[in-house]
Amino acid sequence: MAMTKIIGRWISLSVAFWVATMLLPGVTVSGDLFTYIGLAFIFGLVNLTAGNLLRLFTFPITFLTLGLWSVVVNAMMLLATDSFSDALLIETFWWALAAAVVIGMAAAFVNRVFNTLLGK
């Protein structure tokens, strides 16, 4: 059961990366399907480690901005993923911020569809 949830989120994030590259000219991925899957894995690891620490230390700012700061944290995690991968290129911080919004929305949508198909 838990493995299905992890795989579903991984697929959702891979699709979300693809959506971001289709909608945002400042975000490019060079590669095929497996590249998107790899990027989702790297982004997940970066979020799991540095993302959680950054969220912990910046909690007061997140609280004061009513959660909007979390989009900035996700943009920073995207830039970190960009630095770890040769396949991902994000031109500026502003493109990373836009990508954080698009990826968040697309991943939530795909994850909802995935869970609906599985009957959850």
mmCIF file of C-alpha atoms in Angstrom:
data_model
loop_
_atom_site.group_PDB
_atom_site.id
_atom_site.type_symbol
_atom_site.label_atom_id
_atom_site.label_comp_id
_atom_site.label_asym_id
_atom_site.label_seq_id
_atom_site.Cartn_x
_atom_site.Cartn_y
_atom_site.Cartn_z
ATOM 1 C CA MET A 1 0.000 0.000 0.000
ATOM 2 C CA ALA A 2 2.710 2.501 0.950
ATOM 3 C CA MET A 3 4.794 1.561 -2.088
ATOM 4 C CA THR A 4 1.869 2.358 -4.386
ATOM 5 C CA LYS A 5 1.617 5.808 -2.795
ATOM 6 C CA ILE A 6 5.336 6.468 -3.275
ATOM 7 C CA ILE A 7 5.265 5.325 -6.903
ATOM 8 C CA GLY A 8 2.146 7.419 -7.529
ATOM 9 C CA ARG A 9 3.833 10.544 -6.201
ATOM 10 C CA TRP A 10 6.950 9.769 -8.203
ATOM 11 C CA ILE A 11 4.897 9.461 -11.392
ATOM 12 C CA SER A 12 2.981 12.642 -10.506
ATOM 13 C CA LEU A 13 6.191 14.586 -10.014
ATOM 14 C CA SER A 14 7.657 13.246 -13.271
ATOM 15 C CA VAL A 15 4.566 14.370 -15.184
ATOM 16 C CA ALA A 16 4.642 17.711 -13.367
ATOM 17 C CA PHE A 17 8.231 18.307 -14.489
ATOM 18 C CA TRP A 18 7.160 17.575 -18.062
ATOM 19 C CA VAL A 19 4.216 20.012 -17.773
ATOM 20 C CA ALA A 20 6.542 22.714 -16.449
ATOM 21 C CA THR A 21 8.919 22.276 -19.377
ATOM 22 C CA MET A 22 6.004 22.493 -21.818
ATOM 23 C CA LEU A 23 4.579 25.686 -20.270
ATOM 24 C CA LEU A 24 7.699 27.584 -19.198
ATOM 25 C CA PRO A 25 10.371 28.491 -21.751
ATOM 26 C CA GLY A 26 12.898 29.206 -18.975
ATOM 27 C CA VAL A 27 12.780 25.591 -17.777
ATOM 28 C CA THR A 28 14.237 22.952 -20.076
ATOM 29 C CA VAL A 29 14.972 19.262 -19.705
ATOM 30 C CA SER A 30 17.243 17.463 -22.119
ATOM 31 C CA GLY A 31 16.423 13.804 -22.252
ATOM 32 C CA ASP A 32 13.652 11.267 -22.482
ATOM 33 C CA LEU A 33 11.057 9.757 -20.155
ATOM 34 C CA PHE A 34 13.703 8.279 -17.866
ATOM 35 C CA THR A 35 15.265 11.717 -17.476
ATOM 36 C CA TYR A 36 11.996 13.053 -16.037
ATOM 37 C CA ILE A 37 11.777 10.063 -13.704
ATOM 38 C CA GLY A 38 15.361 10.674 -12.593
ATOM 39 C CA LEU A 39 14.692 14.368 -12.030
ATOM 40 C CA ALA A 40 11.674 13.522 -9.900
ATOM 41 C CA PHE A 41 13.869 11.193 -7.850
ATOM 42 C CA ILE A 42 16.608 13.813 -7.392
ATOM 43 C CA PHE A 43 14.041 16.490 -6.516
ATOM 44 C CA GLY A 44 12.476 14.124 -3.993
ATOM 45 C CA LEU A 45 15.828 13.483 -2.334
ATOM 46 C CA VAL A 46 16.694 17.180 -2.244
ATOM 47 C CA ASN A 47 13.282 17.955 -0.756
ATOM 48 C CA LEU A 48 13.606 15.153 1.772
ATOM 49 C CA THR A 49 16.952 16.384 3.066
ATOM 50 C CA ALA A 50 17.620 20.076 2.483
ATOM 51 C CA GLY A 51 13.981 20.997 1.931
ATOM 52 C CA ASN A 52 12.863 19.773 5.321
ATOM 53 C CA LEU A 53 15.732 21.550 7.068
ATOM 54 C CA LEU A 54 15.037 24.773 5.207
ATOM 55 C CA ARG A 55 11.323 24.563 6.024
ATOM 56 C CA LEU A 56 12.148 24.020 9.673
ATOM 57 C CA PHE A 57 14.466 27.032 9.877
ATOM 58 C CA THR A 58 12.165 29.317 7.889
ATOM 59 C CA PHE A 59 8.940 28.327 9.641
ATOM 60 C CA PRO A 60 8.429 31.821 11.154
ATOM 61 C CA ILE A 61 8.577 33.411 7.681
ATOM 62 C CA THR A 62 6.195 30.766 6.336
ATOM 63 C CA PHE A 63 3.808 31.469 9.183
ATOM 64 C CA LEU A 64 3.954 35.249 8.615
ATOM 65 C CA THR A 65 3.369 34.903 4.865
ATOM 66 C CA LEU A 66 0.503 32.451 5.387
ATOM 67 C CA GLY A 67 2.376 29.674 3.634
ATOM 68 C CA LEU A 68 3.487 31.577 0.536
ATOM 69 C CA TRP A 69 7.128 31.268 1.564
ATOM 70 C CA SER A 70 6.898 27.521 0.877
ATOM 71 C CA VAL A 71 6.730 28.330 -2.849
ATOM 72 C CA VAL A 72 10.056 30.160 -2.506
ATOM 73 C CA VAL A 73 11.515 27.162 -0.652
ATOM 74 C CA ASN A 74 10.338 24.877 -3.483
ATOM 75 C CA ALA A 75 11.953 27.225 -6.013
ATOM 76 C CA MET A 76 15.219 26.965 -4.102
ATOM 77 C CA MET A 77 14.904 23.163 -4.090
ATOM 78 C CA LEU A 78 14.376 23.265 -7.869
ATOM 79 C CA LEU A 79 17.537 25.336 -8.266
ATOM 80 C CA ALA A 80 19.381 22.807 -6.093
ATOM 81 C CA THR A 81 18.062 19.998 -8.293
ATOM 82 C CA ASP A 82 19.274 21.980 -11.312
ATOM 83 C CA SER A 83 22.762 22.095 -9.817
ATOM 84 C CA PHE A 84 22.775 18.316 -9.216
ATOM 85 C CA SER A 85 21.507 17.378 -12.690
ATOM 86 C CA ASP A 86 22.941 18.135 -16.098
ATOM 87 C CA ALA A 87 19.568 17.386 -17.712
ATOM 88 C CA LEU A 88 17.647 20.215 -16.001
ATOM 89 C CA LEU A 89 18.255 23.862 -16.839
ATOM 90 C CA ILE A 90 16.409 26.652 -15.041
ATOM 91 C CA GLU A 91 17.473 30.038 -16.357
ATOM 92 C CA THR A 92 16.723 32.328 -13.385
ATOM 93 C CA PHE A 93 15.221 32.309 -9.907
ATOM 94 C CA TRP A 94 11.999 33.738 -11.351
ATOM 95 C CA TRP A 95 11.654 30.788 -13.716
ATOM 96 C CA ALA A 96 12.278 28.507 -10.729
ATOM 97 C CA LEU A 97 9.517 30.305 -8.825
ATOM 98 C CA ALA A 98 7.115 29.890 -11.741
ATOM 99 C CA ALA A 99 8.149 26.245 -12.086
ATOM 100 C CA ALA A 100 7.515 25.672 -8.372
ATOM 101 C CA VAL A 101 3.943 26.891 -8.823
ATOM 102 C CA VAL A 102 3.347 24.876 -12.004
ATOM 103 C CA ILE A 103 4.961 21.708 -10.634
ATOM 104 C CA GLY A 104 3.020 21.974 -7.393
ATOM 105 C CA MET A 105 -0.305 22.374 -9.166
ATOM 106 C CA ALA A 106 0.384 19.731 -11.818
ATOM 107 C CA ALA A 107 1.677 17.180 -9.298
ATOM 108 C CA ALA A 108 -1.377 17.697 -7.085
ATOM 109 C CA PHE A 109 -3.707 17.233 -10.063
ATOM 110 C CA VAL A 110 -1.966 14.122 -11.401
ATOM 111 C CA ASN A 111 -1.735 12.662 -7.902
ATOM 112 C CA ARG A 112 -5.481 13.220 -7.429
ATOM 113 C CA VAL A 113 -6.228 11.498 -10.747
ATOM 114 C CA PHE A 114 -3.870 8.635 -9.860
ATOM 115 C CA ASN A 115 -5.568 8.130 -6.478
ATOM 116 C CA THR A 116 -9.021 8.310 -8.070
ATOM 117 C CA LEU A 117 -8.089 5.615 -10.573
ATOM 118 C CA LEU A 118 -6.872 3.409 -7.747
ATOM 119 C CA GLY A 119 -10.091 3.998 -5.828
ATOM 120 C CA LYS A 120 -8.578 5.863 -2.894
#
